[in-house]
mmCIF file of C-alpha atoms and ligand atoms in Angstrom:
data_model
loop_
_atom_site.group_PDB
_atom_site.id
_atom_site.type_symbol
_atom_site.label_atom_id
_atom_site.label_comp_id
_atom_site.label_asym_id
_atom_site.label_seq_id
_atom_site.Cartn_x
_atom_site.Cartn_y
_atom_site.Cartn_z
ATOM 1 C CA MET A 1 -4.399 25.555 11.257
ATOM 2 C CA ALA A 2 -5.229 29.135 10.499
ATOM 3 C CA ASN A 3 -3.646 31.438 13.027
ATOM 4 C CA ILE A 4 -2.793 31.954 16.687
ATOM 5 C CA GLU A 5 -6.435 31.857 17.648
ATOM 6 C CA ARG A 6 -6.798 28.447 16.077
ATOM 7 C CA ILE A 7 -3.655 27.245 17.796
ATOM 8 C CA ARG A 8 -5.266 28.223 21.104
ATOM 9 C CA ASN A 9 -8.386 26.403 19.998
ATOM 10 C CA VAL A 10 -6.380 23.237 19.314
ATOM 11 C CA ALA A 11 -4.655 23.581 22.684
ATOM 12 C CA GLY A 12 -8.102 23.677 24.284
ATOM 13 C CA ARG A 13 -9.049 20.410 22.568
ATOM 14 C CA VAL A 14 -5.815 18.811 23.693
ATOM 15 C CA LYS A 15 -6.564 19.864 27.259
ATOM 16 C CA LYS A 16 -10.024 18.281 27.060
ATOM 17 C CA GLU A 17 -8.601 14.962 25.867
ATOM 18 C CA ARG A 18 -5.960 15.055 28.529
ATOM 19 C CA ASP A 19 -8.468 15.841 31.262
ATOM 20 C CA GLN A 20 -10.245 12.641 30.222
ATOM 21 C CA GLY A 21 -7.078 10.732 30.928
ATOM 22 C CA ASN A 22 -5.938 10.290 27.316
ATOM 23 C CA GLY A 23 -2.345 10.528 26.155
ATOM 24 C CA VAL A 24 -2.230 12.885 23.190
ATOM 25 C CA VAL A 25 0.020 13.115 20.163
ATOM 26 C CA VAL A 26 -0.823 16.113 17.976
ATOM 27 C CA VAL A 27 0.298 16.267 14.374
ATOM 28 C CA VAL A 28 0.155 19.810 13.070
ATOM 29 C CA SER A 29 0.032 21.290 9.602
ATOM 30 C CA ALA A 30 1.121 24.776 8.622
ATOM 31 C CA MET A 31 -1.064 27.791 9.295
ATOM 32 C CA ALA A 32 -3.550 28.669 6.560
ATOM 33 C CA GLY A 33 -1.927 29.854 3.351
ATOM 34 C CA VAL A 34 1.620 29.424 4.642
ATOM 35 C CA THR A 35 2.596 26.409 2.557
ATOM 36 C CA ASN A 36 1.246 28.051 -0.610
ATOM 37 C CA GLN A 37 3.276 31.144 0.180
ATOM 38 C CA LEU A 38 6.437 29.092 0.720
ATOM 39 C CA VAL A 39 5.872 27.178 -2.519
ATOM 40 C CA GLY A 40 5.408 30.561 -4.208
ATOM 41 C CA TYR A 41 8.779 31.817 -2.975
ATOM 42 C CA VAL A 42 10.478 28.709 -4.308
ATOM 43 C CA GLN A 43 8.772 29.000 -7.688
ATOM 44 C CA GLU A 44 9.851 32.633 -8.021
ATOM 45 C CA ILE A 45 13.437 31.447 -7.900
ATOM 46 C CA SER A 46 13.429 28.006 -9.450
ATOM 47 C CA GLY A 47 11.655 26.033 -12.144
ATOM 48 C CA LEU A 48 12.388 22.934 -10.046
ATOM 49 C CA HIS A 49 14.038 21.051 -12.882
ATOM 50 C CA THR A 50 16.739 19.297 -10.857
ATOM 51 C CA PRO A 51 16.772 16.850 -7.930
ATOM 52 C CA GLU A 52 18.814 19.378 -5.961
ATOM 53 C CA SER A 53 16.135 22.030 -6.394
ATOM 54 C CA TRP A 54 13.511 19.656 -4.977
ATOM 55 C CA ARG A 55 15.769 19.007 -2.016
ATOM 56 C CA GLU A 56 15.799 22.732 -1.262
ATOM 57 C CA TYR A 57 12.067 22.984 -1.991
ATOM 58 C CA ASP A 58 11.547 20.562 0.891
ATOM 59 C CA GLN A 59 13.851 22.543 3.149
ATOM 60 C CA VAL A 60 11.699 25.622 2.549
ATOM 61 C CA VAL A 61 8.144 24.261 2.458
ATOM 62 C CA SER A 62 8.570 21.975 5.470
ATOM 63 C CA SER A 63 9.217 25.005 7.665
ATOM 64 C CA GLY A 64 5.531 25.952 7.975
ATOM 65 C CA GLU A 65 4.821 22.875 10.084
ATOM 66 C CA GLN A 66 7.856 23.438 12.230
ATOM 67 C CA VAL A 67 6.565 26.885 13.167
ATOM 68 C CA THR A 68 3.140 25.584 14.183
ATOM 69 C CA SER A 69 4.582 22.703 16.200
ATOM 70 C CA GLY A 70 6.681 25.040 18.311
ATOM 71 C CA LEU A 71 3.847 27.530 18.752
ATOM 72 C CA LEU A 72 1.400 24.835 19.857
ATOM 73 C CA ALA A 73 3.881 23.351 22.343
ATOM 74 C CA LEU A 74 4.508 26.860 23.705
ATOM 75 C CA THR A 75 0.790 27.521 24.024
ATOM 76 C CA LEU A 76 0.293 24.265 25.931
ATOM 77 C CA ASN A 77 3.208 25.059 28.221
ATOM 78 C CA GLU A 78 1.722 28.470 28.944
ATOM 79 C CA MET A 79 -1.477 26.678 29.972
ATOM 80 C CA GLY A 80 0.509 24.568 32.386
ATOM 81 C CA ILE A 81 0.420 21.463 30.187
ATOM 82 C CA PRO A 82 3.821 19.892 29.594
ATOM 83 C CA ALA A 83 4.373 19.572 25.846
ATOM 84 C CA GLN A 84 7.267 19.085 23.497
ATOM 85 C CA SER A 85 7.522 19.658 19.765
ATOM 86 C CA PHE A 86 9.270 17.376 17.305
ATOM 87 C CA ALA A 87 10.280 17.997 13.703
ATOM 88 C CA GLY A 88 9.846 14.917 11.509
ATOM 89 C CA GLY A 89 13.564 14.210 11.571
ATOM 90 C CA GLN A 90 13.689 14.358 15.361
ATOM 91 C CA ILE A 91 11.274 11.455 15.831
ATOM 92 C CA PRO A 92 12.650 10.254 13.398
ATOM 93 C CA LEU A 93 10.040 9.653 10.740
ATOM 94 C CA LYS A 94 12.132 8.172 7.944
ATOM 95 C CA THR A 95 11.242 8.555 4.293
ATOM 96 C CA ASP A 96 12.655 7.541 0.944
ATOM 97 C CA ASN A 97 14.637 9.972 -1.206
ATOM 98 C CA SER A 98 11.792 11.295 -3.397
ATOM 99 C CA HIS A 99 11.833 14.935 -2.403
ATOM 100 C CA GLY A 100 8.520 16.734 -2.764
ATOM 101 C CA ARG A 101 6.496 13.509 -2.652
ATOM 102 C CA ALA A 102 8.414 11.245 -0.302
ATOM 103 C CA ARG A 103 6.943 8.035 1.046
ATOM 104 C CA ILE A 104 7.269 7.005 4.678
ATOM 105 C CA ALA A 105 9.776 4.184 5.181
ATOM 106 C CA SER A 106 9.568 3.761 8.966
ATOM 107 C CA ILE A 107 8.745 5.584 12.169
ATOM 108 C CA GLU A 108 10.753 5.272 15.347
ATOM 109 C CA SER A 109 8.311 5.494 18.238
ATOM 110 C CA ALA A 110 10.635 5.176 21.277
ATOM 111 C CA GLU A 111 11.188 8.905 21.746
ATOM 112 C CA ILE A 112 7.451 9.631 21.537
ATOM 113 C CA ARG A 113 6.588 6.849 23.949
ATOM 114 C CA ARG A 114 9.131 8.116 26.435
ATOM 115 C CA ALA A 115 7.501 11.546 26.345
ATOM 116 C CA LEU A 116 3.986 10.072 26.650
ATOM 117 C CA ASP A 117 5.091 7.998 29.631
ATOM 118 C CA LYS A 118 6.182 11.209 31.317
ATOM 119 C CA ASP A 119 2.720 12.623 30.619
ATOM 120 C CA ILE A 120 4.100 15.074 28.081
ATOM 121 C CA VAL A 121 1.933 16.038 25.114
ATOM 122 C CA VAL A 122 3.828 15.277 21.910
ATOM 123 C CA VAL A 123 3.461 17.819 19.108
ATOM 124 C CA VAL A 124 4.750 16.591 15.764
ATOM 125 C CA ALA A 125 5.355 18.695 12.671
ATOM 126 C CA GLY A 126 3.363 16.871 9.997
ATOM 127 C CA PHE A 127 4.087 16.637 6.267
ATOM 128 C CA GLN A 128 7.795 15.946 6.788
ATOM 129 C CA GLY A 129 10.378 13.308 7.489
ATOM 130 C CA ILE A 130 14.049 12.638 6.981
ATOM 131 C CA THR A 131 15.684 10.884 4.022
ATOM 132 C CA PRO A 132 18.435 8.248 4.192
ATOM 133 C CA ASP A 133 20.793 11.145 3.341
ATOM 134 C CA GLY A 134 19.657 13.031 6.420
ATOM 135 C CA ARG A 135 17.770 15.692 4.460
ATOM 136 C CA VAL A 136 14.255 16.976 5.162
ATOM 137 C CA ALA A 137 11.651 15.533 2.814
ATOM 138 C CA THR A 138 7.970 16.400 2.462
ATOM 139 C CA LEU A 139 5.175 13.929 1.795
ATOM 140 C CA GLY A 140 3.309 15.805 -0.940
ATOM 141 C CA ARG A 141 0.587 18.430 -0.515
ATOM 142 C CA GLY A 142 -1.865 17.532 2.200
ATOM 143 C CA GLY A 143 0.767 15.211 3.657
ATOM 144 C CA SER A 144 0.143 16.028 7.305
ATOM 145 C CA ASP A 145 -2.940 13.789 7.082
ATOM 146 C CA THR A 146 -0.629 10.940 6.163
ATOM 147 C CA SER A 147 1.809 11.802 8.969
ATOM 148 C CA ALA A 148 -1.069 11.686 11.453
ATOM 149 C CA VAL A 149 -2.488 8.358 10.299
ATOM 150 C CA ALA A 150 0.969 6.792 10.095
ATOM 151 C CA LEU A 151 1.794 7.862 13.638
ATOM 152 C CA ALA A 152 -1.577 6.611 14.873
ATOM 153 C CA ALA A 153 -0.869 3.251 13.221
ATOM 154 C CA VAL A 154 2.612 2.926 14.710
ATOM 155 C CA LEU A 155 1.480 4.000 18.187
ATOM 156 C CA LYS A 156 -1.650 1.818 17.920
ATOM 157 C CA ALA A 157 -3.684 4.840 18.920
ATOM 158 C CA ASP A 158 -7.333 4.348 19.872
ATOM 159 C CA ARG A 159 -8.358 7.035 17.412
ATOM 160 C CA CYS A 160 -6.994 9.418 14.827
ATOM 161 C CA ASP A 161 -8.998 12.658 14.703
ATOM 162 C CA ILE A 162 -8.284 14.847 11.720
ATOM 163 C CA TYR A 163 -9.383 18.448 12.158
ATOM 164 C CA THR A 164 -9.838 20.268 8.869
ATOM 165 C CA ASP A 165 -11.562 23.347 7.566
ATOM 166 C CA VAL A 166 -14.570 21.308 6.492
ATOM 167 C CA ASP A 167 -16.563 19.598 9.213
ATOM 168 C CA GLY A 168 -16.664 16.152 7.671
ATOM 169 C CA VAL A 169 -17.052 14.268 4.422
ATOM 170 C CA TYR A 170 -19.973 15.393 2.297
ATOM 171 C CA THR A 171 -21.922 13.643 -0.448
ATOM 172 C CA THR A 172 -20.314 16.211 -2.739
ATOM 173 C CA ASP A 173 -18.672 19.633 -2.577
ATOM 174 C CA PRO A 174 -21.143 21.814 -0.602
ATOM 175 C CA ARG A 175 -19.844 24.892 -2.417
ATOM 176 C CA ILE A 176 -21.316 23.539 -5.627
ATOM 177 C CA VAL A 177 -24.335 21.763 -4.195
ATOM 178 C CA PRO A 178 -25.752 23.502 -1.127
ATOM 179 C CA ALA A 179 -28.036 20.483 -0.657
ATOM 180 C CA ALA A 180 -25.030 18.210 -0.055
ATOM 181 C CA ARG A 181 -25.264 16.143 3.125
ATOM 182 C CA LYS A 182 -22.597 15.342 5.672
ATOM 183 C CA LEU A 183 -22.008 11.600 5.947
ATOM 184 C CA ALA A 184 -21.900 10.161 9.465
ATOM 185 C CA LYS A 185 -19.895 7.222 8.137
ATOM 186 C CA ILE A 186 -18.085 6.365 4.941
ATOM 187 C CA SER A 187 -16.205 3.173 4.117
ATOM 188 C CA TYR A 188 -12.435 3.361 3.695
ATOM 189 C CA GLU A 189 -12.759 2.242 0.111
ATOM 190 C CA GLU A 190 -15.305 4.883 -0.806
ATOM 191 C CA MET A 191 -13.218 7.542 0.900
ATOM 192 C CA LEU A 192 -10.193 6.335 -1.017
ATOM 193 C CA GLU A 193 -12.073 6.720 -4.298
ATOM 194 C CA MET A 194 -13.527 10.084 -3.295
ATOM 195 C CA ALA A 195 -10.096 11.390 -2.281
ATOM 196 C CA SER A 196 -8.303 10.168 -5.380
ATOM 197 C CA LEU A 197 -11.135 11.418 -7.609
ATOM 198 C CA GLY A 198 -10.743 14.951 -6.389
ATOM 199 C CA ALA A 199 -12.538 15.382 -3.044
ATOM 200 C CA LYS A 200 -9.902 17.374 -1.194
ATOM 201 C CA VAL A 201 -10.838 16.366 2.348
ATOM 202 C CA LEU A 202 -7.951 13.979 3.048
ATOM 203 C CA GLN A 203 -4.722 13.115 1.290
ATOM 204 C CA THR A 204 -5.356 9.895 -0.634
ATOM 205 C CA ARG A 205 -2.402 8.122 0.917
ATOM 206 C CA SER A 206 -3.647 8.796 4.419
ATOM 207 C CA VAL A 207 -6.870 6.965 3.591
ATOM 208 C CA GLU A 208 -4.957 4.079 2.074
ATOM 209 C CA MET A 209 -2.891 3.846 5.223
ATOM 210 C CA ALA A 210 -5.897 4.088 7.545
ATOM 211 C CA MET A 211 -7.558 1.280 5.583
ATOM 212 C CA ASN A 212 -4.499 -0.975 5.539
ATOM 213 C CA HIS A 213 -3.790 -0.549 9.242
ATOM 214 C CA GLY A 214 -7.384 -0.331 10.457
ATOM 215 C CA VAL A 215 -6.821 3.081 12.022
ATOM 216 C CA VAL A 216 -10.101 4.442 13.400
ATOM 217 C CA THR A 217 -10.111 7.796 11.668
ATOM 218 C CA GLN A 218 -12.500 10.659 12.124
ATOM 219 C CA VAL A 219 -12.767 13.863 10.076
ATOM 220 C CA LEU A 220 -13.898 16.837 12.143
ATOM 221 C CA SER A 221 -14.048 20.604 11.977
ATOM 222 C CA SER A 222 -11.526 22.653 13.875
ATOM 223 C CA PHE A 223 -14.213 25.351 14.206
ATOM 224 C CA SER A 224 -17.137 23.480 15.725
ATOM 225 C CA ASP A 225 -17.914 20.683 18.152
ATOM 226 C CA GLU A 226 -20.295 18.884 15.831
ATOM 227 C CA PRO A 227 -19.715 15.215 15.111
ATOM 228 C CA GLY A 228 -17.729 14.673 11.933
ATOM 229 C CA THR A 229 -17.443 11.687 9.596
ATOM 230 C CA LEU A 230 -16.098 8.333 10.707
ATOM 231 C CA LEU A 231 -14.134 6.128 8.304
ATOM 232 C CA VAL A 232 -15.258 2.527 8.807
ATOM 233 C CA ASN A 233 -15.133 -0.909 7.244
ATOM 234 C CA GLU A 234 -17.708 -1.707 4.609
ATOM 235 C CA GLU A 235 -19.530 -4.149 6.927
ATOM 236 C CA ASP A 236 -20.137 -1.365 9.424
ATOM 237 C CA ILE A 237 -22.327 0.563 7.021
ATOM 238 C CA VAL A 238 -25.781 -0.792 7.649
ATOM 239 C CA GLU A 239 -27.845 0.901 5.012
ATOM 240 C CA GLN A 240 -25.957 1.010 1.751
ATOM 241 C CA GLN A 241 -26.981 3.658 -0.744
ATOM 242 C CA LYS A 242 -26.539 2.897 -4.424
ATOM 243 C CA VAL A 243 -24.306 5.934 -4.675
ATOM 244 C CA THR A 244 -22.615 7.495 -1.661
ATOM 245 C CA GLY A 245 -21.036 10.550 -3.216
ATOM 246 C CA ILE A 246 -20.234 12.546 -6.329
ATOM 247 C CA ALA A 247 -16.612 13.594 -6.761
ATOM 248 C CA TYR A 248 -15.144 15.845 -9.407
ATOM 249 C CA SER A 249 -11.797 17.091 -10.592
ATOM 250 C CA ARG A 250 -10.916 19.971 -12.870
ATOM 251 C CA ASP A 251 -7.271 18.977 -12.908
ATOM 252 C CA GLU A 252 -7.599 16.966 -16.112
ATOM 253 C CA ALA A 253 -6.334 17.048 -19.667
ATOM 254 C CA ARG A 254 -7.089 14.714 -22.540
ATOM 255 C CA ILE A 255 -4.600 13.441 -25.100
ATOM 256 C CA SER A 256 -5.747 11.388 -28.085
ATOM 257 C CA LEU A 257 -3.719 9.548 -30.709
ATOM 258 C CA THR A 258 -5.286 8.163 -33.851
ATOM 259 C CA GLY A 259 -4.133 5.650 -36.411
ATOM 260 C CA ILE A 260 -1.681 3.584 -34.353
ATOM 261 C CA ALA A 261 -0.868 0.188 -35.842
ATOM 262 C CA ASN A 262 -2.894 -2.550 -34.151
ATOM 263 C CA VAL A 263 0.054 -4.770 -33.200
ATOM 264 C CA PRO A 264 1.393 -5.988 -29.849
ATOM 265 C CA GLY A 265 3.534 -3.591 -27.822
ATOM 266 C CA MET A 266 2.172 -0.219 -28.930
ATOM 267 C CA SER A 267 0.534 0.676 -25.607
ATOM 268 C CA ALA A 268 3.679 -0.326 -23.754
ATOM 269 C CA LYS A 269 5.734 1.890 -26.090
ATOM 270 C CA LEU A 270 3.413 4.765 -25.316
ATOM 271 C CA PHE A 271 2.841 4.434 -21.583
ATOM 272 C CA THR A 272 6.274 3.294 -20.423
ATOM 273 C CA PRO A 273 8.013 6.574 -21.351
ATOM 274 C CA LEU A 274 5.139 8.517 -19.760
ATOM 275 C CA ALA A 275 5.571 6.548 -16.536
ATOM 276 C CA GLU A 276 9.313 7.095 -16.675
ATOM 277 C CA ALA A 277 8.663 10.818 -16.934
ATOM 278 C CA GLY A 278 6.684 10.554 -13.682
ATOM 279 C CA ILE A 279 3.410 11.388 -15.410
ATOM 280 C CA ASN A 280 0.410 9.857 -13.740
ATOM 281 C CA VAL A 281 -1.941 8.595 -16.451
ATOM 282 C CA ASP A 282 -5.511 8.206 -15.264
ATOM 283 C CA MET A 283 -8.241 7.226 -17.721
ATOM 284 C CA ILE A 284 -7.221 5.138 -20.737
ATOM 285 C CA VAL A 285 -9.425 4.129 -23.627
ATOM 286 C CA GLN A 286 -8.254 2.160 -26.626
ATOM 287 C CA ASN A 287 -10.499 1.416 -29.514
ATOM 288 C CA VAL A 288 -10.161 -0.548 -32.751
ATOM 289 C CA THR A 289 -12.362 0.404 -35.617
ATOM 290 C CA GLU A 290 -13.073 -2.079 -38.394
ATOM 291 C CA GLY A 291 -11.347 -1.343 -41.660
ATOM 292 C CA ASP A 292 -7.732 -0.306 -41.653
ATOM 293 C CA GLY A 293 -7.171 -2.123 -38.336
ATOM 294 C CA ALA A 294 -5.577 0.916 -36.759
ATOM 295 C CA THR A 295 -6.287 1.810 -33.137
ATOM 296 C CA ASP A 296 -7.073 5.078 -31.432
ATOM 297 C CA ILE A 297 -5.904 5.721 -27.879
ATOM 298 C CA THR A 298 -7.224 8.412 -25.574
ATOM 299 C CA PHE A 299 -5.881 9.023 -22.098
ATOM 300 C CA THR A 300 -5.971 11.677 -19.412
ATOM 301 C CA VAL A 301 -3.237 13.218 -17.281
ATOM 302 C CA PRO A 302 -3.213 15.941 -14.610
ATOM 303 C CA ARG A 303 -3.559 19.278 -16.397
ATOM 304 C CA SER A 304 -0.309 20.504 -14.888
ATOM 305 C CA ASP A 305 1.509 17.618 -16.620
ATOM 306 C CA ALA A 306 -0.234 18.007 -19.985
ATOM 307 C CA ASP A 307 2.503 19.947 -21.767
ATOM 308 C CA ARG A 308 5.183 17.544 -20.589
ATOM 309 C CA ALA A 309 3.060 14.566 -21.610
ATOM 310 C CA ILE A 310 2.496 16.025 -25.077
ATOM 311 C CA LYS A 311 6.247 16.526 -25.484
ATOM 312 C CA VAL A 312 6.884 12.909 -24.540
ATOM 313 C CA VAL A 313 4.258 11.719 -27.019
ATOM 314 C CA GLU A 314 5.619 13.930 -29.802
ATOM 315 C CA GLY A 315 9.028 12.411 -29.172
ATOM 316 C CA LEU A 316 7.529 8.970 -29.755
ATOM 317 C CA HIS A 317 6.140 9.738 -33.204
ATOM 318 C CA SER A 318 8.840 7.869 -35.073
ATOM 319 C CA GLN A 319 8.110 4.721 -33.069
ATOM 320 C CA LEU A 320 4.328 4.872 -32.797
ATOM 321 C CA LYS A 321 3.705 6.412 -36.236
ATOM 322 C CA TYR A 322 0.340 7.748 -35.103
ATOM 323 C CA ARG A 323 -1.675 9.656 -37.673
ATOM 324 C CA SER A 324 -2.680 12.557 -35.450
ATOM 325 C CA LEU A 325 -2.293 13.918 -31.954
ATOM 326 C CA HIS A 326 -5.055 15.929 -30.291
ATOM 327 C CA SER A 327 -5.198 17.386 -26.822
ATOM 328 C CA ASP A 328 -7.750 19.262 -24.759
ATOM 329 C CA LYS A 329 -7.055 20.982 -21.463
ATOM 330 C CA ALA A 330 -10.613 22.199 -20.923
ATOM 331 C CA VAL A 331 -11.968 18.906 -19.614
ATOM 332 C CA ALA A 332 -13.027 17.748 -16.165
ATOM 333 C CA LYS A 333 -13.983 14.469 -14.569
ATOM 334 C CA VAL A 334 -17.089 13.690 -12.580
ATOM 335 C CA SER A 335 -17.534 10.411 -10.729
ATOM 336 C CA ALA A 336 -20.260 8.578 -8.850
ATOM 337 C CA VAL A 337 -18.891 6.476 -5.983
ATOM 338 C CA GLY A 338 -20.597 3.854 -3.848
ATOM 339 C CA ILE A 339 -20.043 0.365 -2.455
ATOM 340 C CA GLY A 340 -23.726 -0.180 -3.227
ATOM 341 C CA MET A 341 -22.696 -0.526 -6.889
ATOM 342 C CA ARG A 342 -21.397 -3.979 -6.106
ATOM 343 C CA SER A 343 -24.962 -5.165 -5.600
ATOM 344 C CA HIS A 344 -27.024 -2.763 -7.717
ATOM 345 C CA SER A 345 -27.033 -2.659 -11.492
ATOM 346 C CA GLY A 346 -27.915 0.224 -13.760
ATOM 347 C CA ILE A 347 -25.906 2.919 -11.989
ATOM 348 C CA ALA A 348 -23.871 3.757 -15.090
ATOM 349 C CA SER A 349 -26.929 4.015 -17.325
ATOM 350 C CA GLN A 350 -28.712 6.190 -14.777
ATOM 351 C CA MET A 351 -25.666 8.443 -14.707
ATOM 352 C CA PHE A 352 -25.483 8.725 -18.505
ATOM 353 C CA GLN A 353 -29.199 9.505 -18.695
ATOM 354 C CA ALA A 354 -28.932 12.249 -16.068
ATOM 355 C CA LEU A 355 -26.110 13.854 -18.064
ATOM 356 C CA ALA A 356 -27.972 13.430 -21.347
ATOM 357 C CA ASP A 357 -31.019 15.150 -19.859
ATOM 358 C CA LYS A 358 -28.847 18.213 -19.289
ATOM 359 C CA GLY A 359 -27.357 18.011 -22.782
ATOM 360 C CA ILE A 360 -23.885 17.177 -21.450
ATOM 361 C CA ASN A 361 -21.656 15.263 -23.826
ATOM 362 C CA ILE A 362 -19.529 12.406 -22.477
ATOM 363 C CA ILE A 363 -15.978 12.216 -23.824
ATOM 364 C CA VAL A 364 -14.478 9.238 -21.953
ATOM 365 C CA ILE A 365 -15.971 6.695 -19.534
ATOM 366 C CA THR A 366 -14.165 4.495 -17.028
ATOM 367 C CA THR A 367 -15.544 2.269 -14.316
ATOM 368 C CA SER A 368 -14.372 0.221 -11.366
ATOM 369 C CA GLU A 369 -16.308 -1.973 -8.959
ATOM 370 C CA ILE A 370 -17.449 0.986 -6.885
ATOM 371 C CA LYS A 371 -17.259 3.982 -9.229
ATOM 372 C CA VAL A 372 -18.211 5.319 -12.615
ATOM 373 C CA SER A 373 -16.240 8.270 -13.976
ATOM 374 C CA VAL A 374 -16.898 10.352 -17.052
ATOM 375 C CA LEU A 375 -14.817 13.021 -18.690
ATOM 376 C CA ILE A 376 -16.779 16.035 -19.877
ATOM 377 C CA ASN A 377 -16.244 19.572 -21.053
ATOM 378 C CA GLU A 378 -15.063 21.605 -18.068
ATOM 379 C CA GLU A 379 -17.713 24.227 -18.701
ATOM 380 C CA TYR A 380 -20.416 21.800 -17.571
ATOM 381 C CA ILE A 381 -18.776 20.388 -14.469
ATOM 382 C CA GLU A 382 -20.919 22.167 -11.884
ATOM 383 C CA LEU A 383 -24.081 21.409 -13.781
ATOM 384 C CA ALA A 384 -23.059 17.749 -13.987
ATOM 385 C CA VAL A 385 -22.277 17.481 -10.276
ATOM 386 C CA ARG A 386 -25.638 19.002 -9.387
ATOM 387 C CA ALA A 387 -27.549 16.845 -11.831
ATOM 388 C CA LEU A 388 -25.951 13.625 -10.587
ATOM 389 C CA HIS A 389 -26.306 14.556 -6.946
ATOM 390 C CA SER A 390 -30.041 14.886 -7.324
ATOM 391 C CA ALA A 391 -30.441 12.003 -9.797
ATOM 392 C CA PHE A 392 -29.005 9.632 -7.190
ATOM 393 C CA GLY A 393 -31.231 10.998 -4.448
ATOM 394 C CA LEU A 394 -28.433 12.576 -2.449
ATOM 395 C CA ASP A 395 -29.974 16.037 -2.039
ATOM 396 C CA LYS A 396 -30.866 16.939 1.518
ATOM 397 C CA GLU A 397 -34.650 17.234 2.013
HETATM 398 N N1 LIG B 401 0.997 22.187 4.839
HETATM 399 C C1 LIG B 401 1.019 21.131 3.869
HETATM 400 C C2 LIG B 401 0.171 21.504 2.674
HETATM 401 O O1 LIG B 401 -0.407 22.566 2.637
HETATM 402 C C3 LIG B 401 0.591 19.818 4.437
HETATM 403 C C4 LIG B 401 -0.815 19.765 4.923
HETATM 404 O O2 LIG B 401 -1.468 20.787 5.129
HETATM 405 O O3 LIG B 401 -1.324 18.664 5.103
HETATM 406 O O4 LIG B 401 0.109 20.760 1.739
HETATM 407 MG MG1 MG B 402 -4.949 19.276 4.944
#
């Protein structure tokens, strides 16, 4: 939500739904830029090195949603529509204790149902819940998507419409490829891959939740009335493309270790401490070269965690006895995603050829059933996205 004008706009949509006889629960996010500003205030004061500081982080950054929820309820009331706002803790939407990236434990729906029964529009502050200790917790950036889908699942809503500042899910980022096309439908699984691979349309967890609970979810623009993108089951996509979309992420860093003894337990010794440090390792490649029998391991982490990861690895030198440690923060990942890969072969080779034709060097490759990802030099990321988008026939005519 951007500003007061957009709040009025949302109120208008709520009215339309209500006029059609629908009960409406609205989950709001903060107004544009507000959460970033709040995070900025916190970071000016604290390096966020303690659990207590994250607790206060949540107290501060959750406030943006609370403001919008009250303003939207007020706007509706002014229009003669009965509405009531709820903070996460007032529902209550219960979370675990992981401040800053809490997971939803349960949602009490009685209070909301009571309001709906009285024909009151329920306005919920997204992105937040309450911990077992009774503190406010936030669900991680973009978390209001997850609040919305979770509420839709609990209330068994007919539909969950997510209004964003893009008007749907595109074959790739339209800012990089103007010929990108809006998808009328995308399967949950593809959306999950696209979201976790860097497409910033929906929070990854919201997609996971929509998929697991079969929530009919639609991504729409808050600015226009055009149809958006519907998330559906794989079977509901009639004509499967080989590749549905190209995702990319600049938030990558590479760490490589050479000359690790090729004996059982080395990878566990490396990755367990990284996991314990809360570092999310993404791509992993291990390779044994003939000869001295030593192995090389390369992996990637979010760029923001790179320095911490390197520290952890340096601390493991006495155990792992690696020969050398290299890192590179100027890398990026580009991925081709599509359920069509299950039935078509040659997608990976076509991808490598398209990159080769542009002279782009591939550093790491990983694949799953429905995606191929490659790590490349960050400098070439836009070129790579464009090349792959047209190589897989995704450009709009
Ligand atoms: N306001 C929060 C954020 O910016 C949650 C959301 O927008 O979904 O991350
Ligand atoms: Mg969002």
